CSV table of C-alpha atoms in Angstrom, one decimal:
chain,number,residue,atom,x,y,z
A,1465,THR,CA,-57.6,-11.6,88.8
A,1466,PHE,CA,-60.5,-13.1,90.8
A,1467,THR,CA,-63.7,-14.8,89.8
A,1468,HIS,CA,-66.9,-15.5,91.8
A,1469,THR,CA,-69.7,-17.7,90.5
A,1470,LEU,CA,-73.0,-19.0,91.9
A,1471,ASN,CA,-74.5,-22.2,90.3
A,1472,TYR,CA,-78.1,-23.3,90.6
A,1473,ASN,CA,-79.5,-26.6,89.3
A,1474,THR,CA,-83.1,-27.8,89.6
A,1475,LYS,CA,-85.7,-30.0,87.9
A,1476,LEU,CA,-88.7,-27.9,86.9
A,1477,SER,CA,-90.6,-31.1,86.1
A,1478,ASN,CA,-89.9,-34.8,85.4
A,1479,ASN,CA,-88.8,-33.9,81.9
A,1480,LEU,CA,-87.4,-30.4,82.2
A,1481,SER,CA,-84.3,-29.3,84.1
A,1482,LEU,CA,-82.6,-25.9,84.6
A,1483,ASN,CA,-79.0,-25.0,85.1
A,1484,ALA,CA,-78.1,-21.4,85.9
A,1485,VAL,CA,-74.8,-19.6,86.6
A,1486,VAL,CA,-74.2,-16.0,87.6
A,1487,GLY,CA,-70.8,-14.6,88.2
A,1488,TYR,CA,-68.5,-11.6,88.6
A,1489,GLU,CA,-64.9,-11.3,87.4
A,1490,TYR,CA,-62.2,-8.7,87.9
A,1491,PHE,CA,-58.9,-8.4,86.1
A,1492,LYS,CA,-56.2,-5.9,86.6
A,1493,THR,CA,-52.8,-5.4,84.9
A,1494,ASP,CA,-50.1,-3.1,86.3
A,1495,PHE,CA,-46.7,-3.3,84.7
A,1496,SER,CA,-43.6,-1.3,85.6
A,1497,GLY,CA,-39.8,-1.7,85.6
A,1498,GLY,CA,-36.5,-0.1,85.3
A,1499,SER,CA,-33.3,-0.4,83.3
A,1500,THR,CA,-29.6,0.7,83.1
A,1501,SER,CA,-26.7,-0.2,81.0
A,1502,ALA,CA,-22.9,0.1,80.9
A,1503,THR,CA,-20.2,-0.6,78.3
A,1504,GLY,CA,-16.4,-0.8,78.1
A,1505,PHE,CA,-15.6,-2.7,81.3
A,1506,LYS,CA,-12.0,-2.7,82.4
A,1507,THR,CA,-10.2,-5.6,84.1
A,1508,ASN,CA,-10.5,-5.8,87.9
A,1509,LEU,CA,-6.7,-6.4,88.3
A,1510,ASP,CA,-4.3,-3.6,89.3
A,1511,GLU,CA,-1.8,-3.3,86.4
A,1512,ALA,CA,1.2,-2.7,88.7
A,1513,THR,CA,0.6,-5.3,91.5
A,1514,ARG,CA,-1.8,-7.7,89.6
A,1515,THR,CA,-4.0,-7.8,92.6
A,1516,ASN,CA,-7.8,-7.6,92.7
A,1517,ILE,CA,-9.4,-4.2,92.9
A,1518,PRO,CA,-12.4,-4.3,95.3
A,1519,TYR,CA,-15.2,-2.6,93.4
A,1520,THR,CA,-18.1,-1.3,95.5
A,1521,ASN,CA,-20.4,-0.9,92.5
A,1522,THR,CA,-21.1,-3.3,89.6
A,1523,PHE,CA,-20.5,-0.6,87.0
A,1524,GLN,CA,-17.7,1.2,88.8
A,1525,ASN,CA,-15.1,0.0,86.2
A,1526,ALA,CA,-17.3,0.8,83.1
A,1527,LEU,CA,-16.2,3.5,80.7
A,1528,THR,CA,-19.8,4.6,80.0
A,1529,GLN,CA,-22.9,4.1,82.0
A,1530,GLN,CA,-26.5,5.1,81.5
A,1531,PRO,CA,-28.4,6.3,84.5
A,1532,TYR,CA,-31.1,4.1,86.0
A,1533,SER,CA,-34.5,4.9,84.5
A,1534,THR,CA,-37.9,3.6,85.3
A,1535,PHE,CA,-41.1,3.1,83.3
A,1536,ALA,CA,-44.7,2.2,84.1
A,1537,ASN,CA,-47.5,1.3,81.8
A,1538,PRO,CA,-51.0,2.6,82.6
A,1539,THR,CA,-53.0,0.3,84.8
A,1540,ALA,CA,-55.8,-1.5,82.9
A,1541,GLU,CA,-58.8,-2.9,84.6
A,1542,LEU,CA,-61.6,-5.1,83.3
A,1543,GLN,CA,-64.8,-5.8,85.3
A,1544,SER,CA,-67.4,-8.3,84.1
A,1545,TYR,CA,-70.8,-9.5,85.2
A,1546,PHE,CA,-72.2,-12.6,83.5
A,1547,ALA,CA,-75.1,-15.0,83.6
A,1548,ARG,CA,-76.1,-18.2,81.8
A,1549,ALA,CA,-79.2,-20.2,81.9
A,1550,SER,CA,-79.7,-23.6,80.2
A,1551,LEU,CA,-82.9,-25.6,79.7
A,1552,ASN,CA,-82.9,-29.3,78.9
A,1553,TYR,CA,-86.1,-31.1,78.0
A,1554,ARG,CA,-85.7,-34.9,78.0
A,1555,ASP,CA,-82.2,-34.6,76.6
A,1556,LYS,CA,-84.0,-33.8,73.3
A,1557,TYR,CA,-84.4,-30.0,73.2
A,1558,LEU,CA,-81.6,-27.8,74.5
A,1559,LEU,CA,-81.7,-24.0,74.9
A,1560,THR,CA,-79.0,-21.8,76.4
A,1561,GLY,CA,-78.9,-18.0,76.9
A,1562,THR,CA,-75.9,-16.0,78.0
A,1563,PHE,CA,-75.5,-12.4,78.9
A,1564,ARG,CA,-72.3,-10.4,79.7
A,1565,ALA,CA,-71.7,-6.8,80.9
A,1566,ASP,CA,-68.0,-5.9,80.5
A,1567,GLY,CA,-66.5,-2.7,81.7
A,1568,SER,CA,-63.0,-1.6,80.6
A,1569,THR,CA,-60.8,1.3,81.6
A,1570,LYS,CA,-59.6,1.5,78.0
A,1571,PHE,CA,-62.8,3.4,77.2
A,1572,GLY,CA,-64.2,6.7,78.6
A,1573,ALA,CA,-67.0,6.9,81.1
A,1574,ASN,CA,-69.7,7.2,78.4
A,1575,ASN,CA,-68.6,4.0,76.7
A,1576,LYS,CA,-66.9,2.0,79.4
A,1577,TYR,CA,-69.4,-0.9,79.4
A,1578,GLY,CA,-70.4,-3.2,76.6
A,1579,TYR,CA,-73.3,-5.6,76.7
A,1580,PHE,CA,-73.1,-8.9,74.9
A,1581,PRO,CA,-75.9,-11.5,74.7
A,1582,SER,CA,-75.8,-14.9,73.0
A,1583,PHE,CA,-78.2,-17.8,72.4
A,1584,SER,CA,-77.9,-21.4,71.3
A,1585,ALA,CA,-80.3,-24.2,70.7
A,1586,GLY,CA,-80.0,-27.9,70.0
A,1587,TRP,CA,-82.4,-30.5,68.8
A,1588,LYS,CA,-81.5,-34.2,69.2
A,1589,ILE,CA,-83.4,-35.5,66.3
A,1590,SER,CA,-82.5,-39.2,66.9
A,1591,SER,CA,-84.5,-39.1,70.2
A,1592,GLU,CA,-87.7,-38.4,68.4
A,1593,PRO,CA,-90.2,-41.4,68.1
A,1594,PHE,CA,-90.4,-41.0,64.3
A,1595,PHE,CA,-86.7,-41.5,64.0
A,1596,ARG,CA,-86.5,-44.9,65.7
A,1597,LYS,CA,-87.3,-46.6,62.4
A,1598,ILE,CA,-83.9,-45.4,61.0
A,1599,LYS,CA,-81.6,-48.1,62.4
A,1600,PHE,CA,-78.3,-47.2,60.8
A,1601,ILE,CA,-78.1,-43.7,62.4
A,1602,ASP,CA,-77.3,-43.9,66.1
A,1603,ASP,CA,-77.2,-40.2,66.9
A,1604,LEU,CA,-78.3,-37.1,65.0
A,1605,LYS,CA,-78.2,-33.6,66.5
A,1606,LEU,CA,-79.0,-30.2,64.9
A,1607,ARG,CA,-77.7,-27.0,66.6
A,1608,ALA,CA,-77.6,-23.3,66.0
A,1609,SER,CA,-76.3,-20.3,67.8
A,1610,ALA,CA,-76.0,-16.5,67.6
A,1611,GLY,CA,-74.0,-14.2,69.8
A,1612,LEU,CA,-72.4,-10.8,70.2
A,1613,LEU,CA,-68.8,-10.6,71.4
A,1614,GLY,CA,-66.7,-7.5,72.4
A,1615,ASN,CA,-63.0,-6.8,72.1
A,1616,ASP,CA,-61.1,-4.3,74.2
A,1617,GLN,CA,-57.6,-5.4,73.2
A,1618,VAL,CA,-56.8,-2.0,71.8
A,1619,GLY,CA,-54.5,0.9,72.7
A,1620,ASP,CA,-54.8,2.1,76.2
A,1621,PHE,CA,-56.6,5.4,77.1
A,1622,GLN,CA,-57.1,6.7,73.6
A,1623,TRP,CA,-60.0,8.7,75.0
A,1624,LEU,CA,-57.5,10.9,76.9
A,1625,GLN,CA,-55.3,13.6,75.2
A,1626,SER,CA,-51.7,12.6,75.1
A,1627,TYR,CA,-48.6,14.9,75.1
A,1628,ASN,CA,-45.0,14.5,74.0
A,1629,ILE,CA,-42.1,16.1,75.8
A,1630,LEU,CA,-39.9,18.2,73.5
A,1631,THR,CA,-36.2,18.7,74.3
A,1632,GLY,CA,-33.6,20.7,72.5
A,1633,GLY,CA,-35.7,23.6,71.3
A,1634,ALA,CA,-34.3,27.1,71.3
A,1635,VAL,CA,-36.1,30.1,72.6
A,1636,PHE,CA,-34.0,33.3,72.4
A,1637,ASP,CA,-30.8,31.3,72.2
A,1638,ASN,CA,-31.6,29.2,75.2
A,1639,VAL,CA,-32.4,25.5,75.1
A,1640,GLN,CA,-35.9,24.9,76.4
A,1641,GLN,CA,-38.2,22.0,77.1
A,1642,GLY,CA,-41.9,21.9,76.2
A,1643,LEU,CA,-45.0,19.9,75.4
A,1644,ARG,CA,-46.6,19.0,72.1
A,1645,ALA,CA,-50.0,17.5,71.7
A,1646,GLY,CA,-49.8,13.9,70.5
A,1647,VAL,CA,-52.6,11.9,68.8
A,1648,LEU,CA,-55.9,13.6,69.2
A,1649,ALA,CA,-58.2,12.2,71.8
A,1650,ASN,CA,-61.4,10.3,70.9
A,1651,ARG,CA,-63.8,10.4,73.8
A,1652,ASP,CA,-66.3,8.3,71.9
A,1653,ILE,CA,-64.0,5.3,71.4
A,1654,THR,CA,-65.8,2.0,72.4
A,1655,TRP,CA,-65.8,-1.7,72.1
A,1656,GLU,CA,-65.1,-3.5,68.8
A,1657,LYS,CA,-67.9,-6.0,68.2
A,1658,ALA,CA,-68.5,-9.3,66.4
A,1659,LEU,CA,-71.9,-10.7,65.7
A,1660,THR,CA,-71.6,-14.4,64.8
A,1661,TYR,CA,-74.2,-16.9,63.5
A,1662,ASN,CA,-73.4,-20.6,63.5
A,1663,ALA,CA,-75.3,-23.7,62.5
A,1664,GLY,CA,-74.2,-27.3,62.7
A,1665,LEU,CA,-75.2,-31.0,62.3
A,1666,ASP,CA,-73.6,-33.8,64.3
A,1667,SER,CA,-74.2,-37.5,63.6
A,1668,ARG,CA,-72.9,-41.0,64.4
A,1669,PHE,CA,-73.9,-44.1,62.5
A,1670,LEU,CA,-73.2,-47.7,61.7
A,1671,ASN,CA,-72.9,-48.8,65.4
A,1672,ASN,CA,-71.2,-45.5,66.4
A,1673,ARG,CA,-68.2,-46.3,64.3
A,1674,TRP,CA,-68.6,-43.5,61.8
A,1675,SER,CA,-69.2,-39.8,62.6
A,1676,THR,CA,-69.8,-36.6,60.7
A,1677,LYS,CA,-69.8,-32.9,61.7
A,1678,LEU,CA,-70.9,-30.0,59.6
A,1679,ASP,CA,-70.5,-26.4,60.6
A,1680,VAL,CA,-71.3,-23.2,58.8
A,1681,PHE,CA,-70.8,-19.6,60.1
A,1682,TYR,CA,-71.2,-16.0,59.3
A,1683,ARG,CA,-69.5,-13.2,61.3
A,1684,HIS,CA,-70.2,-9.5,61.0
A,1685,THR,CA,-67.4,-7.6,62.8
A,1686,TYR,CA,-68.0,-3.9,63.2
A,1687,ASP,CA,-66.9,-0.8,65.1
A,1688,ILE,CA,-63.3,-2.0,64.4
A,1689,LEU,CA,-60.8,0.7,65.4
A,1690,GLY,CA,-58.6,2.5,62.9
A,1691,ASN,CA,-57.6,6.0,62.1
A,1692,ARG,CA,-58.7,8.0,59.0
A,1693,GLN,CA,-55.3,9.5,58.3
A,1694,ALA,CA,-55.2,8.2,54.7
A,1695,SER,CA,-58.5,10.0,53.8
A,1696,VAL,CA,-57.4,13.6,54.9
A,1697,PRO,CA,-55.0,16.0,53.4
A,1698,SER,CA,-51.3,15.6,54.4
A,1699,THR,CA,-51.4,19.3,55.3
A,1700,LEU,CA,-53.5,18.5,58.4
A,1701,GLY,CA,-51.4,19.5,61.3
A,1702,ALA,CA,-52.5,16.7,63.7
A,1703,SER,CA,-52.4,12.9,64.1
A,1704,LEU,CA,-55.9,11.5,64.0
A,1705,PRO,CA,-57.1,9.1,66.7
A,1706,ASP,CA,-58.6,5.6,66.1
A,1707,GLU,CA,-62.4,5.5,65.4
A,1708,ASN,CA,-64.9,2.7,65.5
A,1709,TYR,CA,-65.8,2.7,61.8
A,1710,ARG,CA,-64.2,-0.3,60.0
A,1711,ILE,CA,-66.4,-3.3,59.0
A,1712,ILE,CA,-65.3,-6.8,58.0
A,1713,ASP,CA,-67.6,-9.7,57.1
A,1714,ALA,CA,-66.5,-13.3,57.1
A,1715,LYS,CA,-68.2,-16.6,56.3
A,1716,GLY,CA,-67.2,-20.3,55.9
A,1717,PHE,CA,-67.9,-23.9,56.6
A,1718,GLU,CA,-66.1,-27.0,57.9
A,1719,VAL,CA,-66.8,-30.7,57.3
A,1720,GLU,CA,-65.4,-33.6,59.4
A,1721,LEU,CA,-65.6,-37.3,58.7
A,1722,GLY,CA,-64.4,-39.8,61.3
A,1723,TYR,CA,-64.1,-43.5,61.9
A,1724,ASP,CA,-63.6,-45.0,65.5
A,1725,ASN,CA,-63.1,-48.6,66.2
A,1726,LYS,CA,-61.1,-51.1,68.3
A,1727,SER,CA,-59.5,-54.5,67.7
A,1728,GLY,CA,-58.6,-57.4,69.9
A,1729,ASN,CA,-60.4,-58.8,72.9
A,1730,SER,CA,-61.8,-56.7,75.7
A,1731,LYS,CA,-58.7,-57.1,77.9
A,1732,ASN,CA,-56.1,-56.2,75.3
A,1733,ALA,CA,-58.2,-54.1,72.9
A,1734,VAL,CA,-56.5,-51.4,70.8
A,1735,THR,CA,-58.6,-48.4,70.1
A,1736,TYR,CA,-58.0,-46.4,67.0
A,1737,TYR,CA,-59.6,-43.6,65.1
A,1738,VAL,CA,-59.1,-41.7,61.9
A,1739,HIS,CA,-60.6,-38.3,61.4
A,1740,GLY,CA,-60.3,-35.9,58.4
A,1741,ASN,CA,-61.7,-32.5,57.9
A,1742,PHE,CA,-62.1,-29.9,55.2
A,1743,GLY,CA,-62.8,-26.2,55.7
A,1744,TYR,CA,-63.2,-23.0,53.7
A,1745,ALA,CA,-63.5,-19.5,55.0
A,1746,THR,CA,-63.3,-16.1,53.4
A,1747,ASN,CA,-63.8,-12.5,54.3
A,1748,ILE,CA,-64.5,-9.1,52.7
A,1749,VAL,CA,-63.7,-5.6,53.9
A,1750,LYS,CA,-66.9,-3.6,53.8
A,1751,ARG,CA,-65.5,-0.3,55.1
A,1752,THR,CA,-62.0,0.9,55.9
A,1753,ASN,CA,-59.9,4.0,55.6
A,1754,GLU,CA,-58.8,4.8,52.0
A,1755,ALA,CA,-57.9,7.8,50.0
A,1756,GLN,CA,-60.7,8.7,47.5
A,1757,ASN,CA,-58.3,8.7,44.5
A,1758,ILE,CA,-56.7,5.3,45.3
A,1759,ARG,CA,-56.1,3.1,42.3
A,1760,PRO,CA,-58.7,0.3,42.2
A,1761,TYR,CA,-56.2,-2.5,42.4
A,1762,LEU,CA,-54.8,-1.1,45.6
A,1763,ALA,CA,-58.2,-0.7,47.2
A,1764,GLN,CA,-59.1,-2.9,50.2
A,1765,THR,CA,-62.8,-2.2,50.3
A,1766,GLY,CA,-64.7,-4.9,48.6
A,1767,HIS,CA,-61.8,-7.4,48.8
A,1768,ASN,CA,-60.6,-9.9,51.3
A,1769,ILE,CA,-57.8,-9.2,53.9
A,1770,GLY,CA,-54.3,-10.2,52.7
A,1771,ARG,CA,-55.3,-10.6,49.1
A,1772,ILE,CA,-52.4,-11.0,46.6
A,1773,TYR,CA,-52.2,-8.7,43.6
A,1774,GLY,CA,-49.5,-8.1,41.0
A,1775,LEU,CA,-48.7,-7.8,37.4
A,1776,ILE,CA,-49.9,-10.4,34.9
A,1777,ALA,CA,-47.0,-11.8,32.8
A,1778,THR,CA,-47.9,-12.7,29.2
A,1779,ASP,CA,-44.6,-13.9,27.7
A,1780,ILE,CA,-40.8,-13.6,27.7
A,1781,ILE,CA,-38.7,-11.7,25.2
A,1782,ARG,CA,-36.5,-14.6,24.0
A,1783,THR,CA,-35.0,-13.5,20.6
A,1784,ASP,CA,-34.0,-10.4,18.6
A,1785,GLU,CA,-37.1,-11.1,16.5
A,1786,ASP,CA,-39.3,-10.7,19.6
A,1787,LEU,CA,-37.6,-7.3,20.3
A,1788,ALA,CA,-38.1,-6.2,16.7
A,1789,LYS,CA,-41.9,-6.8,16.9
A,1790,LEU,CA,-42.3,-4.4,19.7
A,1791,PRO,CA,-43.7,-1.0,18.8
A,1792,ALA,CA,-41.5,2.1,18.8
A,1793,GLY,CA,-41.1,3.7,22.2
A,1794,TYR,CA,-42.2,0.5,24.0
A,1795,THR,CA,-41.0,0.3,27.6
A,1796,ILE,CA,-41.5,-2.2,30.4
A,1797,MET,CA,-42.2,-0.4,33.6
A,1798,GLY,CA,-40.2,2.6,32.2
A,1799,VAL,CA,-37.3,0.5,31.1
A,1800,LYS,CA,-36.2,-0.2,27.5
A,1801,PRO,CA,-36.9,-3.9,26.7
A,1802,ALA,CA,-34.1,-6.4,26.5
A,1803,LEU,CA,-33.7,-10.1,26.0
A,1804,GLY,CA,-35.0,-12.1,28.9
A,1805,MET,CA,-37.4,-9.5,30.2
A,1806,LEU,CA,-41.1,-10.3,30.8
A,1807,ASN,CA,-44.0,-8.7,29.0
A,1808,TYR,CA,-47.0,-7.8,31.1
A,1809,LYS,CA,-50.7,-7.5,30.3
A,1810,ASP,CA,-52.0,-3.9,29.9
A,1811,ILE,CA,-55.1,-3.7,32.0
A,1812,ARG,CA,-55.4,0.1,32.2
A,1813,GLY,CA,-55.7,0.8,28.5
A,1814,VAL,CA,-54.6,4.1,26.8
A,1815,THR,CA,-53.6,6.7,29.4
A,1816,THR,CA,-52.7,10.4,28.8
């Protein structure tokens, strides 16, 4: 890995300053190794003379030994160009723009590069002349941002066709080796993307002892990779590749309240602070791979990730009288009811 950056700072006027950064980064991973194993080691003493046997090989006295094998993962490379420019007007109005161009070998030549801009702005309201009359608030800042991020942490080289080596097959009574096509290649595979909007409000008041922070966000993640195996017939004689089609939206907020202070004289002062925060976030699956005839309670589309679902218990069969009240032919999940079993709510209605 290596990174090169060039920084530029200047004052465009007495009240306006500019900070700019351009850079280049290159990252490469290349992983390989080897392994062997042995079992059933004998003692290194001669049974007759009880003298040491000089072994010339670590595994020489093993009953079984696996041959040394090597492996190598495909080399992955990431190349990035980036730039950032920040404008600061009297420490009151702040504006920052960032742009990245990232290229990854995990994608084919037509989709190797992804382009990701972002912007942020801040307004220090407490620096405005009209705000000086409000004495109990020491600092108040409003901020907002929007940005597009990319993710290439996916399977390697899915844009190339893979093959599996077959062994042990018989052709005219002779054992043969061969090749079988693996997962189908997807030459259009590209970056997963997340578009995020964020807004926040920071404040300090009552002689800078108290502070609050408020953040709200909305994230639209799209082009998420996943295969469509569940939505095609099981008779399809191939393993489908990942495609950029899944969509998940998320939103939430976080609130923080803090108190900072110190006690004692200036030489032996003890500084202490207490901060508490509360946050809430949720998400919803907008598009994913599902069979068309899936039962509604098993569907992911329209629900949040990791949701919990199950049967709704209504009561417990406690006595023989409870059993006698049940209709003829009544079963609980296909089992004849008995004392101690749970009854469950029927949410499907009459079925045939």
